[in-house]
Amino acid sequence: MALFTRAPKAEPILGQNRVIAHVLALLTWLIGLLFFFPLFWLVLNGFKDELDANSSPKLFFDPTLDRFSEVTEDTTGLLSFTEAFGNSFWIVLISTILVMALAIPAAYALAIRPMRKWRDVLFFFISTKFLPIVGAIMPLWIIARDLDLLNTRAVLIILYTAMNLPLAVWMLRSFFAEVPNELIEAAQIDGCSLMGQIRQVILPIVAPGLAATALLCVIFAWNEYFLAVQLNPVEGSTMPVWVASQESGRGNFLAKLSAASVLATLPVVIAGWVAQKRMIRGLAMGAIK
Amino acid sequence: MSSAITEHRDETEHADHADEVRRLERREGWNRRLPILPALIFTIVVTQIPFLFTLFYSLTDWRIDTPEPREFIGFENYGALPDDKFFRDAAWVSVQMTVLAVLLSLIVGTALAILLDRKFFGQGFVRTLLITPFLVMPVVAGFLWKSQMFSATFGVLNWVLELFGFESIEFATKYPLASVVVVLVWQWSPFMMLIVLAGLQGQDTSVLEAARVDGATTVGIFRQITFPQLRPYLELGTLLGAIYLIQVYDHIDVITGGSPDSKNLPFYIAQRSIGGGNRFGLASSYSIVVVIASIIIANIGLRVLSGLLEDDS
Amino acid sequence: MAEVRYEAASRIYPGTEIPAVNALDLDIADGELLVLVGPSGSGKSTALRMLAGLETVNKGSIFINDVDVTLKPPQDRDIAMVFQNYALYPSMTVAENMGFALKQAGVSKEQRRAQVVEAARILDLEPYLDRKPKNLSGGQRQRVAMGRAIVRSPQVFLMDEPLSNLDAKLRVQTRTELADLQARLGVTMVYVTHDQVEAMTMGHRVAVLKDGLLQQVDTPRELYRRPANLFVAGFIGSPAMNLITVPVVDGAAQLGGLSVPLPDDVRAEVARRGLDEIIFGARPEHLALADVGASGEVAVVEELGSEAYIHVRVVHGQETEDVVVRVGGETAVKRGDQVSFGIAGATHFFDPGGDRLDGE
Ligand SMILES: Nc1ncnc2c1ncn2[C@@H]1O[C@H](COP(=O)(O)OP(=O)(O)OP(=O)(O)O)[C@@H](O)[C@H]1O
Ligand SMILES: [Mg+2]
């Protein structure tokens, strides 16, 4: 069987020659494997015992699940796996819901019933993304401290919402802009209330876009470390802080650290795999149109 | 004369709705703005107001650890910046890190997207492999590269080097900046790839076919048709990449712990203030410089973006 | 069933000065099919959307059945609208699309089903009820859009260029079906098109708009026979009326070698206003080749089989004008021939401002 079949749509940029095609396919595979190799290695190390991990690189060994049970059951540190996972879960979930709840109406207004200065508003949202978080971290820390919010989930929920909101508004606006105006007018004439229009007509159309946007928010929130470690260094903190805490002062626990890393990374990676096609479409639509 | 009379009659005869219409239009105006307000207010409160505080702190000599009251010292903090070697070093690291990481990710990502944009056995699987680094937590990415790739004792890279008879190197110590950039590129190339891929898939195929019929060469097609169509996507990638990469902290923290050659401004600011340095006044002035630099970049970026938004008005 | 009335209704879009629809006065009778026609940007869609409640009426009022609906939202006006791109809900099946308005109105499921099936029967859509719009042809989509309007049995049907996305043949066929359907249902319909042929063939009456101003509203025949001004004269009829600025000498319009005596009322008006130049209009079908009359060289011959249109280049004062003359059947006239033509039917006279001279 030929390794390559003709692309049905656009012709590939690099031409049609069969030999070249095979070589390129091989090359793409190699690069793909190379990019993935560090992660493969991480997973591998997670299944090693410390002796195997802390020696020169080894491909063959007796796999064991012990490291995974060790890290999940370990409660000696300030932050246990279950606590961190629970914190991350709730913080990411609630902040993403909040982002969507705030961004959907805003994007709707900017796209479907644009007011005259909508572009300025959109630019404002994007521009807040350009304000490096260091520009606000000190006052945030002081405010959080004074409000007794340090080491709480609440402070991260609020900040992650603010962190993801601009991107979400921006992407969602473009998804909403794809909805033909006629459709909304037809719904109005058919006697649909505003909520009805949104629920029954608009949301089914923009659903893939919403999913892509929410996923991107989840990825950024789940992986965020700077704010978490600055504002929530101890009990209230999240998976990245937990992973980092596994490292400090435990140089010889490479396998254990690998297992911890795998656990921390897995949820988002799987979600990303499942939704990759949508994300590509979402970025294309969301970004350019 | 007569037209004035009819106009006048019009006004009086049909003025009955005019007020009501104006009221309705005003309400409609509010209906349009209202849904934006929660997001707008939230964003202003959480991001803009703290920034004003930072601006205020930067004009003081505030150290949070001493009981002395904070004192207003004007632009003294800023005046000291040019002579502040640590600040200058950190700023230079910031520039190098951002530019290198953005450019390299863009180049690698575009190459990957072009390779992926053709049907071949296992295409979807390879794309999945390539996307994965972007999904990985920066802390994990940093740890993984540092202790399992770069490390002189257990690192795969050094194992390969030794295989070829070279001395092993503790990369993260010897080349801290390069080490961080490598990991950033490893993570952000997939993101750029996604964006470019989206651009390639959104290409107008009829134009490509027409060009092919007109006898254009492969290279010619890429230069004259594909590239111009991809341009907004590349610009977008640059913009988003720059926004995130200028703020890198996690990778530095994990890979080098902030050794001098890899310490960018965000890291240095955190270190000098809440990270234990407690020099809130001084660190605030650093922050303001970063913000101003970002605003300049953002302005250029937004100009590009307004180009992106132009045709759908 | 309902009658509709626009009373000096204007729409001024925010940020613009000139009204898109300017003091529109229009009465539409119960059961009438009124066509709004005009060139692009003339305000047809705006006028329709004002009636639908999709655009604010800035001045004046709109009545449906003598009820002032000016301030009512679309859903309270009991109207149905068919959009140019059909605006079918992509996530719903054909049946759901058609039943959507009924569902909003709280009609029971069985009742809804019955009404949808009935409408689908009328429109031959029964086999497609469970399909999504994206799996339908253009013509089928158009019918679903119609069905969505019919199902509700609204007071007024509004259509904004509903046929413009169909191919030429289907458009002609659907146009007849649509007119037939309207007659059978006996419903009031306001129909927007920029195609004057569509307007003339479908409309009981046709309203011609230009730059937001109503030019004339009348039956197709009257529009053809007595266009109220230069714009309507040029817009209605295909091929277009010949319109030529001519001098008036001794109560007759002078065109090339042809002297066209003015009718009494026109002559009186010209004399009263002391005009020495007017615009003369004659449709190609109202001119005929003759031995004497205006003469010139044949520039183009358009052979259509059953008839032919001959473009005659007439030297007229300092200028030359192309005058189109219709001849029935096959013709021996060729390009380059020297021919003459004379009047063989109705003539029209307009003042230099464009208004009809034998006006009311
Ligand atoms: N939302 C709007 N804002 C400002 N001006 C508008 C808007 N919609 C239409 N116009 C202007 O109002 C005028 C009438 O537009 P309208 O859409 O009613 O024309 P139309 O007769 O339907 O033309 P077409 O045959 O091209 O559909 C045009 O000059 C148009 O530019
Ligand atoms: Mg229109």
mmCIF file of N, CA, C and O in Angstrom, chain B residues 14-61:
data_model
loop_
_atom_site.group_PDB
_atom_site.id
_atom_site.type_symbol
_atom_site.label_atom_id
_atom_site.label_comp_id
_atom_site.label_asym_id
_atom_site.label_seq_id
_atom_site.Cartn_x
_atom_site.Cartn_y
_atom_site.Cartn_z
ATOM 1 N N HIS B 14 -46.682 63.726 12.663
ATOM 2 C CA HIS B 14 -46.168 62.408 13.017
ATOM 3 C C HIS B 14 -45.235 62.452 14.208
ATOM 4 O O HIS B 14 -44.456 61.541 14.424
ATOM 5 N N ALA B 15 -45.280 63.518 14.952
ATOM 6 C CA ALA B 15 -44.399 63.632 16.097
ATOM 7 C C ALA B 15 -44.824 62.699 17.221
ATOM 8 O O ALA B 15 -44.054 62.426 18.125
ATOM 9 N N ASP B 16 -46.043 62.150 17.110
ATOM 10 C CA ASP B 16 -46.574 61.355 18.219
ATOM 11 C C ASP B 16 -45.653 60.208 18.643
ATOM 12 O O ASP B 16 -45.541 59.892 19.807
ATOM 13 N N HIS B 17 -44.955 59.583 17.639
ATOM 14 C CA HIS B 17 -44.089 58.467 17.986
ATOM 15 C C HIS B 17 -42.653 58.877 18.251
ATOM 16 O O HIS B 17 -41.901 58.105 18.814
ATOM 17 N N ALA B 18 -42.299 60.075 17.812
ATOM 18 C CA ALA B 18 -40.884 60.433 17.798
ATOM 19 C C ALA B 18 -40.217 60.243 19.165
ATOM 20 O O ALA B 18 -39.160 59.622 19.258
ATOM 21 N N ASP B 19 -40.868 60.743 20.211
ATOM 22 C CA ASP B 19 -40.274 60.614 21.539
ATOM 23 C C ASP B 19 -40.124 59.154 21.929
ATOM 24 O O ASP B 19 -39.088 58.721 22.435
ATOM 25 N N GLU B 20 -41.214 58.446 21.676
ATOM 26 C CA GLU B 20 -41.232 57.025 22.028
ATOM 27 C C GLU B 20 -40.118 56.272 21.292
ATOM 28 O O GLU B 20 -39.404 55.471 21.864
ATOM 29 N N VAL B 21 -39.968 56.599 19.981
ATOM 30 C CA VAL B 21 -38.938 55.954 19.175
ATOM 31 C C VAL B 21 -37.561 56.253 19.748
ATOM 32 O O VAL B 21 -36.726 55.365 19.899
ATOM 33 N N ARG B 22 -37.354 57.514 20.122
ATOM 34 C CA ARG B 22 -36.048 57.886 20.655
ATOM 35 C C ARG B 22 -35.769 57.133 21.955
ATOM 36 O O ARG B 22 -34.681 56.637 22.187
ATOM 37 N N ARG B 23 -36.836 57.020 22.766
ATOM 38 C CA ARG B 23 -36.678 56.308 24.031
ATOM 39 C C ARG B 23 -36.320 54.835 23.773
ATOM 40 O O ARG B 23 -35.414 54.281 24.386
ATOM 41 N N LEU B 24 -37.043 54.255 22.810
ATOM 42 C CA LEU B 24 -36.770 52.861 22.472
ATOM 43 C C LEU B 24 -35.349 52.679 21.961
ATOM 44 O O LEU B 24 -34.675 51.711 22.300
ATOM 45 N N GLU B 25 -34.900 53.641 21.145
ATOM 46 C CA GLU B 25 -33.555 53.519 20.607
ATOM 47 C C GLU B 25 -32.503 53.630 21.698
ATOM 48 O O GLU B 25 -31.496 52.940 21.675
ATOM 49 N N ARG B 26 -32.802 54.527 22.659
ATOM 50 C CA ARG B 26 -31.869 54.641 23.777
ATOM 51 C C ARG B 26 -31.794 53.323 24.534
ATOM 52 O O ARG B 26 -30.729 52.858 24.908
ATOM 53 N N ARG B 27 -32.994 52.742 24.760
ATOM 54 C CA ARG B 27 -33.016 51.491 25.503
ATOM 55 C C ARG B 27 -32.293 50.399 24.730
ATOM 56 O O ARG B 27 -31.541 49.614 25.291
ATOM 57 N N GLU B 28 -32.504 50.383 23.431
ATOM 58 C CA GLU B 28 -31.820 49.419 22.574
ATOM 59 C C GLU B 28 -30.305 49.608 22.693
ATOM 60 O O GLU B 28 -29.555 48.650 22.802
ATOM 61 N N GLY B 29 -29.883 50.877 22.721
ATOM 62 C CA GLY B 29 -28.462 51.160 22.896
ATOM 63 C C GLY B 29 -27.942 50.526 24.172
ATOM 64 O O GLY B 29 -26.892 49.895 24.186
ATOM 65 N N TRP B 30 -28.706 50.671 25.239
ATOM 66 C CA TRP B 30 -28.282 50.073 26.497
ATOM 67 C C TRP B 30 -28.320 48.563 26.440
ATOM 68 O O TRP B 30 -27.457 47.883 26.983
ATOM 69 N N ASN B 31 -29.343 48.040 25.769
ATOM 70 C CA ASN B 31 -29.419 46.590 25.632
ATOM 71 C C ASN B 31 -28.180 46.043 24.942
ATOM 72 O O ASN B 31 -27.766 44.922 25.181
ATOM 73 N N ARG B 32 -27.613 46.870 24.079
ATOM 74 C CA ARG B 32 -26.424 46.408 23.386
ATOM 75 C C ARG B 32 -25.197 46.482 24.262
ATOM 76 O O ARG B 32 -24.299 45.678 24.145
ATOM 77 N N ARG B 33 -25.159 47.490 25.117
ATOM 78 C CA ARG B 33 -23.949 47.652 25.934
ATOM 79 C C ARG B 33 -23.977 46.755 27.164
ATOM 80 O O ARG B 33 -22.961 46.261 27.608
ATOM 81 N N LEU B 34 -25.167 46.571 27.699
ATOM 82 C CA LEU B 34 -25.315 45.858 28.960
ATOM 83 C C LEU B 34 -24.554 44.528 29.005
ATOM 84 O O LEU B 34 -23.825 44.278 29.967
ATOM 85 N N PRO B 35 -24.687 43.671 27.999
ATOM 86 C CA PRO B 35 -24.030 42.361 28.102
ATOM 87 C C PRO B 35 -22.507 42.458 28.172
ATOM 88 O O PRO B 35 -21.858 41.536 28.646
ATOM 89 N N ILE B 36 -21.955 43.579 27.727
ATOM 90 C CA ILE B 36 -20.494 43.703 27.761
ATOM 91 C C ILE B 36 -20.025 44.116 29.145
ATOM 92 O O ILE B 36 -18.917 43.804 29.558
ATOM 93 N N LEU B 37 -20.922 44.833 29.854
ATOM 94 C CA LEU B 37 -20.484 45.468 31.092
ATOM 95 C C LEU B 37 -19.884 44.521 32.127
ATOM 96 O O LEU B 37 -18.818 44.828 32.660
ATOM 97 N N PRO B 38 -20.533 43.372 32.427
ATOM 98 C CA PRO B 38 -19.921 42.531 33.471
ATOM 99 C C PRO B 38 -18.471 42.180 33.149
ATOM 100 O O PRO B 38 -17.591 42.341 33.998
ATOM 101 N N ALA B 39 -18.234 41.741 31.920
ATOM 102 C CA ALA B 39 -16.868 41.365 31.542
ATOM 103 C C ALA B 39 -15.938 42.575 31.616
ATOM 104 O O ALA B 39 -14.808 42.481 32.105
ATOM 105 N N LEU B 40 -16.442 43.696 31.164
ATOM 106 C CA LEU B 40 -15.616 44.904 31.131
ATOM 107 C C LEU B 40 -15.250 45.350 32.540
ATOM 108 O O LEU B 40 -14.087 45.622 32.852
ATOM 109 N N ILE B 41 -16.257 45.402 33.408
ATOM 110 C CA ILE B 41 -16.020 45.857 34.779
ATOM 111 C C ILE B 41 -15.089 44.897 35.496
ATOM 112 O O ILE B 41 -14.127 45.301 36.158
ATOM 113 N N PHE B 42 -15.348 43.603 35.321
ATOM 114 C CA PHE B 42 -14.500 42.607 35.958
ATOM 115 C C PHE B 42 -13.043 42.799 35.532
ATOM 116 O O PHE B 42 -12.131 42.831 36.358
ATOM 117 N N THR B 43 -12.855 42.965 34.219
ATOM 118 C CA THR B 43 -11.494 43.106 33.700
ATOM 119 C C THR B 43 -10.826 44.365 34.250
ATOM 120 O O THR B 43 -9.657 44.339 34.643
ATOM 121 N N ILE B 44 -11.587 45.449 34.282
ATOM 122 C CA ILE B 44 -11.001 46.690 34.787
ATOM 123 C C ILE B 44 -10.611 46.550 36.252
ATOM 124 O O ILE B 44 -9.497 46.889 36.656
ATOM 125 N N VAL B 45 -11.521 45.999 37.044
ATOM 126 C CA VAL B 45 -11.255 45.889 38.482
ATOM 127 C C VAL B 45 -10.060 44.986 38.745
ATOM 128 O O VAL B 45 -9.189 45.312 39.542
ATOM 129 N N VAL B 46 -9.997 43.859 38.076
ATOM 130 C CA VAL B 46 -8.941 42.905 38.416
ATOM 131 C C VAL B 46 -7.606 43.224 37.746
ATOM 132 O O VAL B 46 -6.556 42.921 38.300
ATOM 133 N N THR B 47 -7.625 43.835 36.549
ATOM 134 C CA THR B 47 -6.324 44.072 35.923
ATOM 135 C C THR B 47 -5.886 45.527 35.919
ATOM 136 O O THR B 47 -4.703 45.806 36.079
ATOM 137 N N GLN B 48 -6.821 46.458 35.756
ATOM 138 C CA GLN B 48 -6.388 47.841 35.569
ATOM 139 C C GLN B 48 -6.146 48.569 36.893
ATOM 140 O O GLN B 48 -5.179 49.303 37.034
ATOM 141 N N ILE B 49 -7.034 48.339 37.853
ATOM 142 C CA ILE B 49 -6.896 49.059 39.111
ATOM 143 C C ILE B 49 -5.623 48.666 39.856
ATOM 144 O O ILE B 49 -4.870 49.541 40.310
ATOM 145 N N PRO B 50 -5.315 47.378 39.952
ATOM 146 C CA PRO B 50 -4.030 47.033 40.586
ATOM 147 C C PRO B 50 -2.849 47.690 39.879
ATOM 148 O O PRO B 50 -1.877 48.083 40.521
ATOM 149 N N PHE B 51 -2.970 47.825 38.580
ATOM 150 C CA PHE B 51 -1.879 48.459 37.841
ATOM 151 C C PHE B 51 -1.661 49.900 38.322
ATOM 152 O O PHE B 51 -0.522 50.354 38.478
ATOM 153 N N LEU B 52 -2.764 50.592 38.607
ATOM 154 C CA LEU B 52 -2.641 51.955 39.123
ATOM 155 C C LEU B 52 -1.906 51.961 40.471
ATOM 156 O O LEU B 52 -1.092 52.837 40.748
ATOM 157 N N PHE B 53 -2.205 50.960 41.287
ATOM 158 C CA PHE B 53 -1.483 50.836 42.548
ATOM 159 C C PHE B 53 0.015 50.688 42.289
ATOM 160 O O PHE B 53 0.840 51.329 42.931
ATOM 161 N N THR B 54 0.342 49.823 41.337
ATOM 162 C CA THR B 54 1.752 49.607 41.005
ATOM 163 C C THR B 54 2.413 50.929 40.634
ATOM 164 O O THR B 54 3.519 51.252 41.077
ATOM 165 N N LEU B 55 1.692 51.688 39.825
ATOM 166 C CA LEU B 55 2.196 52.979 39.400
ATOM 167 C C LEU B 55 2.495 53.849 40.620
ATOM 168 O O LEU B 55 3.549 54.496 40.716
ATOM 169 N N PHE B 56 1.581 53.818 41.578
ATOM 170 C CA PHE B 56 1.755 54.608 42.795
ATOM 171 C C PHE B 56 2.947 54.099 43.612
ATOM 172 O O PHE B 56 3.806 54.879 44.028
ATOM 173 N N TYR B 57 3.029 52.795 43.808
ATOM 174 C CA TYR B 57 4.152 52.223 44.578
ATOM 175 C C TYR B 57 5.489 52.623 43.968
ATOM 176 O O TYR B 57 6.467 52.859 44.655
ATOM 177 N N SER B 58 5.494 52.668 42.626
ATOM 178 C CA SER B 58 6.780 52.875 41.953
ATOM 179 C C SER B 58 7.333 54.262 42.258
ATOM 180 O O SER B 58 8.499 54.535 41.998
ATOM 181 N N LEU B 59 6.503 55.137 42.792
ATOM 182 C CA LEU B 59 6.964 56.480 43.136
ATOM 183 C C LEU B 59 7.341 56.579 44.619
ATOM 184 O O LEU B 59 7.533 57.660 45.147
ATOM 185 N N THR B 60 7.385 55.422 45.286
ATOM 186 C CA THR B 60 7.735 55.438 46.705
ATOM 187 C C THR B 60 8.971 54.576 46.949
ATOM 188 O O THR B 60 9.406 53.842 46.068
ATOM 189 N N ASP B 61 9.481 54.680 48.163
ATOM 190 C CA ASP B 61 10.641 53.849 48.508
ATOM 191 C C ASP B 61 10.199 52.670 49.363
ATOM 192 O O ASP B 61 10.938 52.153 50.173
#
